[in-house]
PDB file of C-alpha atoms and ligand atoms in Angstrom:
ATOM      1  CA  UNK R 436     131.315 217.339 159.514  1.00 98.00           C
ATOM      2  CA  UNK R 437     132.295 216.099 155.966  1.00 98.00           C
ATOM      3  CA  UNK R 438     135.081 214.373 155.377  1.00 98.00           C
ATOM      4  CA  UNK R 439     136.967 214.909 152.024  1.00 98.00           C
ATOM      5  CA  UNK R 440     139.883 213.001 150.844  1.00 97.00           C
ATOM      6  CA  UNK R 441     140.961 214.432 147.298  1.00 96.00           C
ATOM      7  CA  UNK R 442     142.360 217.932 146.179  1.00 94.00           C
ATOM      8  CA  UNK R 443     139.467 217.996 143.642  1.00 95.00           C
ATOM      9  CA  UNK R 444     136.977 217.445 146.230  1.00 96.00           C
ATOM     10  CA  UNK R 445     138.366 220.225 148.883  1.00 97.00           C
ATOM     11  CA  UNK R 446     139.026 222.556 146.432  1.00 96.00           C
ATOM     12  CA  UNK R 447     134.913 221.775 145.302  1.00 96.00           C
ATOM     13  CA  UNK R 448     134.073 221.885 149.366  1.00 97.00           C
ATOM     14  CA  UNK R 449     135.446 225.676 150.006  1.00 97.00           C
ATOM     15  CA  UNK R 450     134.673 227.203 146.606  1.00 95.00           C
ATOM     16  CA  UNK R 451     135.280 230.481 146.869  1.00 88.00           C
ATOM     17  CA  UNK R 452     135.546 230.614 150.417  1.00 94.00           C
ATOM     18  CA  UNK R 453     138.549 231.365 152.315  1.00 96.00           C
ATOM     19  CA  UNK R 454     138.796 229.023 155.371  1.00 98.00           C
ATOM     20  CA  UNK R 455     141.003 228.374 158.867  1.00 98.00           C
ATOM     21  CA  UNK R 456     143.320 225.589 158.245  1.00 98.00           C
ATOM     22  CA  UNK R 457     144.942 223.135 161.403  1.00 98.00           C
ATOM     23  CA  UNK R 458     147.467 221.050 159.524  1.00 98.00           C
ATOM     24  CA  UNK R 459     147.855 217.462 161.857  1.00 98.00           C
ATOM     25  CA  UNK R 460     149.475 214.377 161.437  1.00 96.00           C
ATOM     26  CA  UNK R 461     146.542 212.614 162.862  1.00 96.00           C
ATOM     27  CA  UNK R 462     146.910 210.715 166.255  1.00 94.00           C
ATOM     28  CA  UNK R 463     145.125 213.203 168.150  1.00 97.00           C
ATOM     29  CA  UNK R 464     145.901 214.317 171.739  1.00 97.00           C
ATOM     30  CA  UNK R 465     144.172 217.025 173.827  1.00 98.00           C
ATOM     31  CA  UNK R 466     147.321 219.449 172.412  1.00 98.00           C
ATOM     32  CA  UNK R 467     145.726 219.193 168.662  1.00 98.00           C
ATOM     33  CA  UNK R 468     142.352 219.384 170.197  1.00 98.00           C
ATOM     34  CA  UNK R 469     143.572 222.929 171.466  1.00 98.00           C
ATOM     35  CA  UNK R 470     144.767 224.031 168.336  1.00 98.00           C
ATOM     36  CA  UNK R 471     141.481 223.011 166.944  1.00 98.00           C
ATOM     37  CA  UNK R 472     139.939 224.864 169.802  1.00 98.00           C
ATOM     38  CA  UNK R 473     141.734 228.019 168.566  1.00 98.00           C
ATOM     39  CA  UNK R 474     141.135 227.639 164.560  1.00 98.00           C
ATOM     40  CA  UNK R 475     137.175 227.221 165.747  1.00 98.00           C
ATOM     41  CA  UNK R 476     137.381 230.793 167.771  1.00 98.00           C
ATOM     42  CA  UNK R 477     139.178 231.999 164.497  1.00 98.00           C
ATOM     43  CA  UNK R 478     136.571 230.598 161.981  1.00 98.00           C
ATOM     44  CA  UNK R 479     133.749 232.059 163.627  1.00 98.00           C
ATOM     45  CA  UNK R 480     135.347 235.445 163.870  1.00 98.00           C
ATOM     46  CA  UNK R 481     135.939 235.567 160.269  1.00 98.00           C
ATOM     47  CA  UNK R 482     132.712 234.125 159.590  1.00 98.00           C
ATOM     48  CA  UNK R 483     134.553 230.991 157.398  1.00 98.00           C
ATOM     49  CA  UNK R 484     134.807 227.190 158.167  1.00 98.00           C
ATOM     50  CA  UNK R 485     136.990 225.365 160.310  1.00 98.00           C
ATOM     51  CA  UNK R 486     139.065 222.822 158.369  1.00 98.00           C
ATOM     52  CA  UNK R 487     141.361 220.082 159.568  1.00 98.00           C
ATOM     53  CA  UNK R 488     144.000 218.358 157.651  1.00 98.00           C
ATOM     54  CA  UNK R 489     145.241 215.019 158.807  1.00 98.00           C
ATOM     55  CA  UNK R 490     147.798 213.831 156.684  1.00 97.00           C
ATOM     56  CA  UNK R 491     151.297 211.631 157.982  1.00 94.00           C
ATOM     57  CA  UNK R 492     153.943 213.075 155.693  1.00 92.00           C
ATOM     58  CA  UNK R 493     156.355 210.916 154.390  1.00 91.00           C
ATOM     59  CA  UNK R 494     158.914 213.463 153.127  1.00 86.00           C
ATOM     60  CA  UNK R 495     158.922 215.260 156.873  1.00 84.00           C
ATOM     61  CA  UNK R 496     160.280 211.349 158.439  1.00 86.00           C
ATOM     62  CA  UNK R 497     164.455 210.853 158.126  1.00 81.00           C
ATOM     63  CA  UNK R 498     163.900 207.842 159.458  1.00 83.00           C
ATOM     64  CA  UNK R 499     161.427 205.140 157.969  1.00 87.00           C
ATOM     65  CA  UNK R 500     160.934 203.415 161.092  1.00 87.00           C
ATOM     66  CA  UNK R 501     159.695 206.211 162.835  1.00 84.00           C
ATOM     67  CA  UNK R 502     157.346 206.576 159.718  1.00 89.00           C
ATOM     68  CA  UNK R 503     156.446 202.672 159.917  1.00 89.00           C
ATOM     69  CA  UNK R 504     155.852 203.238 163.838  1.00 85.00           C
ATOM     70  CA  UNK R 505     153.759 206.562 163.380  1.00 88.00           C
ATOM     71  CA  UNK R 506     150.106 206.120 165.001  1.00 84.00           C
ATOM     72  CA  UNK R 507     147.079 206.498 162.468  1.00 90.00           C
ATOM     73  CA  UNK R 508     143.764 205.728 164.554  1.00 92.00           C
ATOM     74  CA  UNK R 509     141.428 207.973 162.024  1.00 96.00           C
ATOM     75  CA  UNK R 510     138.259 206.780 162.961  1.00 97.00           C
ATOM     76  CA  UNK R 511     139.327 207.915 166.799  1.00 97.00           C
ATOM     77  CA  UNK R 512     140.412 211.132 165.116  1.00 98.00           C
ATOM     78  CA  UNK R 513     137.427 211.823 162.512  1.00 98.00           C
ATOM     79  CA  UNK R 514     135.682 211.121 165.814  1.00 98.00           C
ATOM     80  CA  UNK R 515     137.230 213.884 167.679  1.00 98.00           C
ATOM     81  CA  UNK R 516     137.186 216.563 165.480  1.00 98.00           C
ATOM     82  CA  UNK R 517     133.177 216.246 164.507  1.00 98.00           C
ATOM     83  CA  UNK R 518     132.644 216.374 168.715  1.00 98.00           C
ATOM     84  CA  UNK R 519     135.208 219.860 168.666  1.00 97.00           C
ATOM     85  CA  UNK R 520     132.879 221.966 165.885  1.00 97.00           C
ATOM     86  CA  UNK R 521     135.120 221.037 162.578  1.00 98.00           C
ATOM     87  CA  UNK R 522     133.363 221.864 159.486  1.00 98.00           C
ATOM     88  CA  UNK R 523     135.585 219.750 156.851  1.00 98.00           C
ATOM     89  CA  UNK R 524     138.088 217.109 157.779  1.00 98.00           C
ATOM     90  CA  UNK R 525     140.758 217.114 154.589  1.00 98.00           C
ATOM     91  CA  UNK R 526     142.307 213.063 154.857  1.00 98.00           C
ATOM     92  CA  UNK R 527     144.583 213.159 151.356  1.00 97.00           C
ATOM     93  CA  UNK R 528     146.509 209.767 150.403  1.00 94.00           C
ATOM     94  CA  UNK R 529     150.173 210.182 149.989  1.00 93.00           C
ATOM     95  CA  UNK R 530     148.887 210.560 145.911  1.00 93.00           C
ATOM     96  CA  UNK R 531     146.300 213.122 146.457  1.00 93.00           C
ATOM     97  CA  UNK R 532     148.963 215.384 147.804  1.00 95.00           C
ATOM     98  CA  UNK R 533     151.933 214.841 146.014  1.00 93.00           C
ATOM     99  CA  UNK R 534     149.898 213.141 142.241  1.00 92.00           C
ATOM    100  CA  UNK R 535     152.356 212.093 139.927  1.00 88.00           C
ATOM    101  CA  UNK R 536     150.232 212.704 137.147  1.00 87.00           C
ATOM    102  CA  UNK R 537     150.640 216.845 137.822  1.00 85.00           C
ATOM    103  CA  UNK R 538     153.692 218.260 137.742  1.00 80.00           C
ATOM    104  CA  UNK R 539     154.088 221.185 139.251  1.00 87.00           C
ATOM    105  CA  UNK R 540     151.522 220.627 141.473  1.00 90.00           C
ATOM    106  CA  UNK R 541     153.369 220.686 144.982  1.00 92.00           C
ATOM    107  CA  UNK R 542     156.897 222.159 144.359  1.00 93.00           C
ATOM    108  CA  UNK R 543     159.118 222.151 146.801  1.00 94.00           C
ATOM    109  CA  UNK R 544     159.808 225.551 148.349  1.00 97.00           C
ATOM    110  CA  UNK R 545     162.882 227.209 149.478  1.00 98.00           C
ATOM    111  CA  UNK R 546     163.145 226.433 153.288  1.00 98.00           C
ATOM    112  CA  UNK R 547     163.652 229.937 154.890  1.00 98.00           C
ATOM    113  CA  UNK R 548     167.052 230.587 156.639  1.00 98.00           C
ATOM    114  CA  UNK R 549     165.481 229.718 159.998  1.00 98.00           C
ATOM    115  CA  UNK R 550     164.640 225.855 159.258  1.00 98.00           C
ATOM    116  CA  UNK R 551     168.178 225.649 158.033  1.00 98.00           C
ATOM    117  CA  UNK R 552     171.157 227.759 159.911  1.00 97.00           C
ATOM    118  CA  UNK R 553     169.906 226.758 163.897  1.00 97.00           C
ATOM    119  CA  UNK R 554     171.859 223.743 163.860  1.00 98.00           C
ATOM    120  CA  UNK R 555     168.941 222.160 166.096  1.00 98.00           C
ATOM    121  CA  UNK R 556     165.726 220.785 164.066  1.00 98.00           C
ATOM    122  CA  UNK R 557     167.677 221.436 160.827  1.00 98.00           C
ATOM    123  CA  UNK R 558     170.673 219.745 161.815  1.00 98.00           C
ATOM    124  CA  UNK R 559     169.228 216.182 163.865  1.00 97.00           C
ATOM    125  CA  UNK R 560     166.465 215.530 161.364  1.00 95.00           C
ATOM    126  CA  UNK R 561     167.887 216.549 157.821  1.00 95.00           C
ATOM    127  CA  UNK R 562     165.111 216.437 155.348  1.00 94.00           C
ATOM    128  CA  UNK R 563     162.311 217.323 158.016  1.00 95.00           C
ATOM    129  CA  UNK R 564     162.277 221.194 157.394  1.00 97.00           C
ATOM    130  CA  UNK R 565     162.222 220.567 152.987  1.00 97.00           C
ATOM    131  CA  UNK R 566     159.163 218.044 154.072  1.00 96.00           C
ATOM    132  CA  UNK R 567     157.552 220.596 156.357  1.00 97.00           C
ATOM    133  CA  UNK R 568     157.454 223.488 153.705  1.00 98.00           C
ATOM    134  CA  UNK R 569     156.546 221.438 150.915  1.00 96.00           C
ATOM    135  CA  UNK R 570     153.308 219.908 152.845  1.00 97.00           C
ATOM    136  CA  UNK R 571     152.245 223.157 154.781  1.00 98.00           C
ATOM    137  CA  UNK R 572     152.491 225.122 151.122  1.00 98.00           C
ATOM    138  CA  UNK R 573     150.838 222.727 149.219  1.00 97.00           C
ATOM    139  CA  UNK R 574     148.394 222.634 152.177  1.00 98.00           C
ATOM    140  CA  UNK R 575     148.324 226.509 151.509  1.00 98.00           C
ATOM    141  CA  UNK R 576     147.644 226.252 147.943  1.00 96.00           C
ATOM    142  CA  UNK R 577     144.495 224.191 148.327  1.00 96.00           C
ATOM    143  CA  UNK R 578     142.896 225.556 151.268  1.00 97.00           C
ATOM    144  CA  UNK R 579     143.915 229.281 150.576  1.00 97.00           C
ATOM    145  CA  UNK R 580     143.845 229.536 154.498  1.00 98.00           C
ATOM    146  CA  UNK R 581     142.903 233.082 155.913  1.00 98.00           C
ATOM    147  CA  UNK R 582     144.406 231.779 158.911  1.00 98.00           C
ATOM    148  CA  UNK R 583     146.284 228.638 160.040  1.00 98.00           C
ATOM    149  CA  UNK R 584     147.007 227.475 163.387  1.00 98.00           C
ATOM    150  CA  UNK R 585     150.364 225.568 164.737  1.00 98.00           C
ATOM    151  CA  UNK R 586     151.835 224.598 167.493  1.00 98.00           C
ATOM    152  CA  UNK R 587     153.973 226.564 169.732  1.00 98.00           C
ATOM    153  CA  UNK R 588     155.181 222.790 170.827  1.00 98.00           C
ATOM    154  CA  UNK R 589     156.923 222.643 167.759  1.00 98.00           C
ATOM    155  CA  UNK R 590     158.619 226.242 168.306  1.00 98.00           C
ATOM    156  CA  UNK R 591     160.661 226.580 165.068  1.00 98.00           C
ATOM    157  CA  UNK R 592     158.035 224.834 162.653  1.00 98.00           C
ATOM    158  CA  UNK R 593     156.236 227.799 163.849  1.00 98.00           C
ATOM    159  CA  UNK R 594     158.943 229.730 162.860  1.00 98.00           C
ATOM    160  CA  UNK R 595     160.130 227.889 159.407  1.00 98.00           C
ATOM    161  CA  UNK R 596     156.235 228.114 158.595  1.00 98.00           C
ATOM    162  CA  UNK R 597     155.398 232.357 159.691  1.00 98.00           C
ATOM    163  CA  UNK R 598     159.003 232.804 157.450  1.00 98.00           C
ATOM    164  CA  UNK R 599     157.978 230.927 154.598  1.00 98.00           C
ATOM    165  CA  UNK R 600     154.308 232.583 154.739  1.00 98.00           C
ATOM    166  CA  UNK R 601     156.526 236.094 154.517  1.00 98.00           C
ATOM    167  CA  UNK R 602     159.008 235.064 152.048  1.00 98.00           C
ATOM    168  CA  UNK R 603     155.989 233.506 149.797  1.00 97.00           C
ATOM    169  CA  UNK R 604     154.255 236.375 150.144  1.00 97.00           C
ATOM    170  CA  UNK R 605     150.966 234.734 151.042  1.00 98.00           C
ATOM    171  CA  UNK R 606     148.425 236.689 153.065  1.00 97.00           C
ATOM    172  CA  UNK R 607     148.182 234.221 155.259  1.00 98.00           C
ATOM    173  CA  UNK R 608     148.139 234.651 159.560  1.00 98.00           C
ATOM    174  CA  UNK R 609     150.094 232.161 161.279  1.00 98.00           C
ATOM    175  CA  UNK R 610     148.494 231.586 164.752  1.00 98.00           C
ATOM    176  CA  UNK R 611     150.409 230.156 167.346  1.00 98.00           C
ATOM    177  CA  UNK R 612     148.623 228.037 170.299  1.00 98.00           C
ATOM    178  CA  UNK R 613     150.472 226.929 173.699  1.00 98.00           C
ATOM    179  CA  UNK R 614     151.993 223.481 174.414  1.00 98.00           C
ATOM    180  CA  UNK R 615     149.319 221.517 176.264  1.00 98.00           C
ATOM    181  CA  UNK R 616     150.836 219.450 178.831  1.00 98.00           C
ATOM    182  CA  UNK R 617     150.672 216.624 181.307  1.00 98.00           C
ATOM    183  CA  UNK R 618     150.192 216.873 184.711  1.00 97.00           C
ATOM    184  CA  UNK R 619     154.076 216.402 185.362  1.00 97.00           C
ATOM    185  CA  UNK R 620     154.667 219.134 182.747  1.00 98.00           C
ATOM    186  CA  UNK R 621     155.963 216.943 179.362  1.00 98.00           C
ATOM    187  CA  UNK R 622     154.665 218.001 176.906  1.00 98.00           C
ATOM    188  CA  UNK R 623     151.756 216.171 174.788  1.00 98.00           C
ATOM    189  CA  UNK R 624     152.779 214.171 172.080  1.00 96.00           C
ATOM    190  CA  UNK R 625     151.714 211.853 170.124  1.00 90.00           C
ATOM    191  CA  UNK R 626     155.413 210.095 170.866  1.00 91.00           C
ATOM    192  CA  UNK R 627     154.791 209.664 174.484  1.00 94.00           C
ATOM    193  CA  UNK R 628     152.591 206.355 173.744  1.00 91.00           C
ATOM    194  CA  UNK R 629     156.101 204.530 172.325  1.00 91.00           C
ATOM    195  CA  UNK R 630     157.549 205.150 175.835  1.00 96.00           C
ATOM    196  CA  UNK R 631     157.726 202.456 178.574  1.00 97.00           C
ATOM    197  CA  UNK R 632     156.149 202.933 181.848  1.00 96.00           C
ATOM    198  CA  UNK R 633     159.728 203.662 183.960  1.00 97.00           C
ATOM    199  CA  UNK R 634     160.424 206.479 180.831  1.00 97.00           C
ATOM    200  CA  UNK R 635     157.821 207.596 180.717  1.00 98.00           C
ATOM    201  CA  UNK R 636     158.432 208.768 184.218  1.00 96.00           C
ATOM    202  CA  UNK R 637     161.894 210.296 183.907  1.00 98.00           C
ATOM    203  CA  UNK R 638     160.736 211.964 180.204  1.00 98.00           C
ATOM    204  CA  UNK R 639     158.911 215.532 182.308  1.00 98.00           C
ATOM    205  CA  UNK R 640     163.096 215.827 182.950  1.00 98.00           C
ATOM    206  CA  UNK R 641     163.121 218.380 180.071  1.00 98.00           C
ATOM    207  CA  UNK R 642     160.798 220.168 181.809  1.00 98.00           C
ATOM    208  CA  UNK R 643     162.181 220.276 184.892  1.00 98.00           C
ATOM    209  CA  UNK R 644     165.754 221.109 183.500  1.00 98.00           C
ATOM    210  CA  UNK R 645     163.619 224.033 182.283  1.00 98.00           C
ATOM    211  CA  UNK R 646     162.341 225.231 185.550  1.00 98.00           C
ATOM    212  CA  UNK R 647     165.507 225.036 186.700  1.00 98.00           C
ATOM    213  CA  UNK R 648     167.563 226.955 183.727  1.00 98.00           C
ATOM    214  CA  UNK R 649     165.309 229.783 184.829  1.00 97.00           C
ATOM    215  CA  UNK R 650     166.750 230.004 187.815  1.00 97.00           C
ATOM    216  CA  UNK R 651     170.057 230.546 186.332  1.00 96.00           C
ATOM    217  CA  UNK R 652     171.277 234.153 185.300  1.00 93.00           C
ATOM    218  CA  UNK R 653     174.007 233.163 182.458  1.00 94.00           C
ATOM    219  CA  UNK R 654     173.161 231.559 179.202  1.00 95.00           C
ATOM    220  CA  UNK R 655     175.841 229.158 179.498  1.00 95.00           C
ATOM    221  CA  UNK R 656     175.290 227.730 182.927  1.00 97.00           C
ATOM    222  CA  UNK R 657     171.179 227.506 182.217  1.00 97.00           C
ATOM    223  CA  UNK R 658     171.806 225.657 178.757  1.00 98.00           C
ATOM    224  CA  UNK R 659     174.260 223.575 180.712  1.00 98.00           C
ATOM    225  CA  UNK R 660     171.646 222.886 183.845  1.00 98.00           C
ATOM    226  CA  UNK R 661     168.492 221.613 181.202  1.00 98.00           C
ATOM    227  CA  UNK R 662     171.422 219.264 179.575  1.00 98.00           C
ATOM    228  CA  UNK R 663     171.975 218.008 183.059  1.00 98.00           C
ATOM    229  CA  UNK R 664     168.262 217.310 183.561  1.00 98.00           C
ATOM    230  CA  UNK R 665     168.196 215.545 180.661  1.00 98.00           C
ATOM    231  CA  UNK R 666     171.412 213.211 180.916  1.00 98.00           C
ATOM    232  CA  UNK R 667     170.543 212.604 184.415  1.00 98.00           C
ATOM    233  CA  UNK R 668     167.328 210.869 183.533  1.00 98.00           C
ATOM    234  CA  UNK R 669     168.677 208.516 180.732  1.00 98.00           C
ATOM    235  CA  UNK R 670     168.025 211.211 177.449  1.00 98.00           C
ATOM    236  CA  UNK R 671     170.716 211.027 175.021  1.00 98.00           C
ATOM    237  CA  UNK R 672     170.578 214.791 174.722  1.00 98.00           C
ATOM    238  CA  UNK R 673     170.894 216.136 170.775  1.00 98.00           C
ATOM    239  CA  UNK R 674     170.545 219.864 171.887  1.00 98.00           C
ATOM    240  CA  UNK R 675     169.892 221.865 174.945  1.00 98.00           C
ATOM    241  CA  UNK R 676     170.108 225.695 173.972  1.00 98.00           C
ATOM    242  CA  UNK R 677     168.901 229.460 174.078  1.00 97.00           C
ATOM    243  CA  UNK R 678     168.339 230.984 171.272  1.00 97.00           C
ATOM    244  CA  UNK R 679     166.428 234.197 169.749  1.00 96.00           C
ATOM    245  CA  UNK R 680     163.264 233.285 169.581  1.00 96.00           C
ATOM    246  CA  UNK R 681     162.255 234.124 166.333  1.00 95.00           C
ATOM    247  CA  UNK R 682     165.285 233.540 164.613  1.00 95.00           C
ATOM    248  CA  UNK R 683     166.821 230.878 166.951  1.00 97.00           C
ATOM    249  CA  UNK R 684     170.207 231.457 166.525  1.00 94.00           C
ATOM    250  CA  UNK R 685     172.561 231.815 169.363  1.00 91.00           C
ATOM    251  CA  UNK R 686     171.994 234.071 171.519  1.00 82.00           C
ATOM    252  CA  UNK R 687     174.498 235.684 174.366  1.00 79.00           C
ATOM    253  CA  UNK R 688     174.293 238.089 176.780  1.00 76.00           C
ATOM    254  CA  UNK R 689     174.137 241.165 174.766  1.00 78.00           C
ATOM    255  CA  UNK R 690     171.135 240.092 172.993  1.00 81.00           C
ATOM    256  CA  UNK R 691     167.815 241.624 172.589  1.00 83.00           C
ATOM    257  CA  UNK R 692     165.206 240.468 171.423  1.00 87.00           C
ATOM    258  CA  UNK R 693     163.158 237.705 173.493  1.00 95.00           C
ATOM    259  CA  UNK R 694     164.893 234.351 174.323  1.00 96.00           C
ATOM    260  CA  UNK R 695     163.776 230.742 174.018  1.00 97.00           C
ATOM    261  CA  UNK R 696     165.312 227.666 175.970  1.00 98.00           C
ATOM    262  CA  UNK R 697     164.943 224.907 173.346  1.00 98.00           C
ATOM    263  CA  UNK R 698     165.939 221.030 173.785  1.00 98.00           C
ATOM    264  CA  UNK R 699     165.569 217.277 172.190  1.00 98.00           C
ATOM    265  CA  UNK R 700     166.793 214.428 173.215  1.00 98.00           C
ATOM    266  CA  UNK R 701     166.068 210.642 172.704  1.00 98.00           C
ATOM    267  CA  UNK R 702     165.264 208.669 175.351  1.00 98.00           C
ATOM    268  CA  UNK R 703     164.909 204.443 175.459  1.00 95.00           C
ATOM    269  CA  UNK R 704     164.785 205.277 171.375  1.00 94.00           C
ATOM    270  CA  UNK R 705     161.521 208.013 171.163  1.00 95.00           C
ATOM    271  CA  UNK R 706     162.545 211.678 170.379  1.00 96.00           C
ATOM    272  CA  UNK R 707     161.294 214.214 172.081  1.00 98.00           C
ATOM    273  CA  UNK R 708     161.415 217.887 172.163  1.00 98.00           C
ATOM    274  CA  UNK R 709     160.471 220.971 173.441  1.00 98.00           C
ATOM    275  CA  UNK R 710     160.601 224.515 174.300  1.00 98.00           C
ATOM    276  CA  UNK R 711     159.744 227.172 177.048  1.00 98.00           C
ATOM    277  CA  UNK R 712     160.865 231.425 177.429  1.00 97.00           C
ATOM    278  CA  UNK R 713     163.944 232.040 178.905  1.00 96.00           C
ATOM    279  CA  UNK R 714     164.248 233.293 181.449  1.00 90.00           C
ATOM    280  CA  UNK R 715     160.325 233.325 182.559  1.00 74.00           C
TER     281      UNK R 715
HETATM  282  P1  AMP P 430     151.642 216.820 164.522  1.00 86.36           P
HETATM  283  O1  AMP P 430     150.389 216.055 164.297  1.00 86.36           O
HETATM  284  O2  AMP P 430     152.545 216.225 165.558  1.00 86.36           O
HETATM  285  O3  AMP P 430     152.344 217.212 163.254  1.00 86.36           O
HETATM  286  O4  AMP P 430     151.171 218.179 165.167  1.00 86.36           O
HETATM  287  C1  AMP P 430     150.198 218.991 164.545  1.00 86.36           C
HETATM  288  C2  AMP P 430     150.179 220.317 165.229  1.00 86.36           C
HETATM  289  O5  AMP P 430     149.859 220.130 166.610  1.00 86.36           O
HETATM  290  C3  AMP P 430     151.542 221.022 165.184  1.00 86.36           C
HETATM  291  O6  AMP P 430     151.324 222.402 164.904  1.00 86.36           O
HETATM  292  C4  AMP P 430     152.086 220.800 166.573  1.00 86.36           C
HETATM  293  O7  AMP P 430     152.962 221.829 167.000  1.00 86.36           O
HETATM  294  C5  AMP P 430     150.814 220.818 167.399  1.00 86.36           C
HETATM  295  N1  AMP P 430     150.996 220.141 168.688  1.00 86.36           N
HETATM  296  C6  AMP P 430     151.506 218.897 168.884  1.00 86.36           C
HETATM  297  N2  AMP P 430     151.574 218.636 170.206  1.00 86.36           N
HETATM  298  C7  AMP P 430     151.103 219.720 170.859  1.00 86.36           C
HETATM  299  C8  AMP P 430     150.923 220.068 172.237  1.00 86.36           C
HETATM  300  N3  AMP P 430     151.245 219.245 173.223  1.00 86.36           N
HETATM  301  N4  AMP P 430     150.398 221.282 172.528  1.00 86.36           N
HETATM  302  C9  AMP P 430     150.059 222.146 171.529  1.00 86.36           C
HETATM  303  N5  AMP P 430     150.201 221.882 170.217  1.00 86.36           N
HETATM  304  C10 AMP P 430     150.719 220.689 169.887  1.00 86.36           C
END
């Protein structure tokens, strides 16, 4: 595996060549590892290499602390990656990415309507969705990804980034790999390390609130049942919903499409989220 740090030198790495592109913050957990697992199945069908990004974005963190806080064990990482098959690990500085000395060089793109009108993501971390789409598209421009693989953890990133592929017009197919979890069903994340022992307990209550909700036959009374979950074991709850699941707006009864029970919630002061089909 080579590991490549500049836009120059990735650019110099892939050539011609198109490539399959896992965008990661670094701090990897057996969920990336997945993901990976998926963009390697990809590469070799297309014949192309496998390339990881691990980059912490500073314009996708409202809150510096929770930048300050943010894990960065890269030699653990660059570890992982060369065991799981990756062909080029792409490690920009904050500079490489964003260089001052190029304007023009990583715009920032219009955030499609479903990073903005939910009211969930777009409304508890303001800033997060603009950070998302300007990282994942200069990402984009530098790789020139044939494919690129995310995170169904992160349901609408998924979402904000297949719209923004679409609306950019970039031939570029947005894979989408399941939410690896633990053994009490929260979900992996690279968050779970801030909590306590005793939280860390109580935090699979999103899940659980999920199970439940599916038991439920009215939107109202499931949303309401996850939210209970989720009080009940000390979250302060910021959203516990169904939505469309590929626009995520509200949804209601007479609804069509396929629906998606979404929820975040912060509990002894590390946010979590996730997501799961409603009703099965
Ligand atoms: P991050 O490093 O947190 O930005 O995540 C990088 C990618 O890994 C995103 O596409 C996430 O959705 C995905 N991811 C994070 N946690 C998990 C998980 N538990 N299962 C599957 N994918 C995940």
């Amino acid at each position: 595996m080579d590991t490549v740090t500049t836009s120059t030198s990735i650019r110099d790495w892939l050539d011609e060549s198109s490539c399959v592109l896992v965008p990661t913050m670094g701090a990897l957990h057996e969920g990336h590892l997945s993901l990976v697992e998926c963009g390697r199945k990809a590469a070799a069908r297309l014949g192309c290499p496998l390339v990881v990004s691990v980059f912490v974005n500073p314009d996708q963190f409202n809150d510096p602390s929770d930048l300050d806080a943010y894990p960065r064990p890269l030699a653990e990482d660059l570890r992982a990656l060369e065991a799981h098959g990756v062909d080029v690990a792409f490690v920009p500085s904050v500079e490489a990415m964003y260089p001052e000395d190029e304007p023009g060089a990583a715009p920032q793109p219009e955030v499609p309507a479903v990073g903005r009108l939910p009211g969930l993501e777009d409304r508890f971390r303001p800033g997060h969705f603009p950070g998302v789409c300007r990282v994942v598209s200069r990402l984009f421009d530098l790789c020139r990804p044939a494919e690129a693989v995310f995170g169904e953890k992160d349901w609408q990133q998924a979402q904000v980034v297949t719209a923004m592929c679409r609306e950019q017009q970039r031939d570029i197919r947005i894979l989408v790999a399941p939410t690896v979890r633990e053994s009490d069903g929260l979900a992996m994340s690279s968050r779970n390390q801030h909590l306590s022992r005793e939280a860390r307990a109580r935090a699979a209550a999103i899940w659980r609130g999920f199970d439940a909700a599916r038991l439920e036959s009215a939107i109202s009374k499931a949303e309401a049942v996850i939210g209970e979950h989720m009080e009940s074991a000390g979250f302060a709850v910021e959203y516990a919903s169904i939505r469309d699941e590929s626009t995520l707006m509200v949804a209601n009864e007479t609804s069509t499409g396929p629906l998606r029970m979404l929820a975040a919630g912060v509990l002894e002061g590390v946010r979590l989220l996730d997501n799961a089909p409603w009703p099965a």
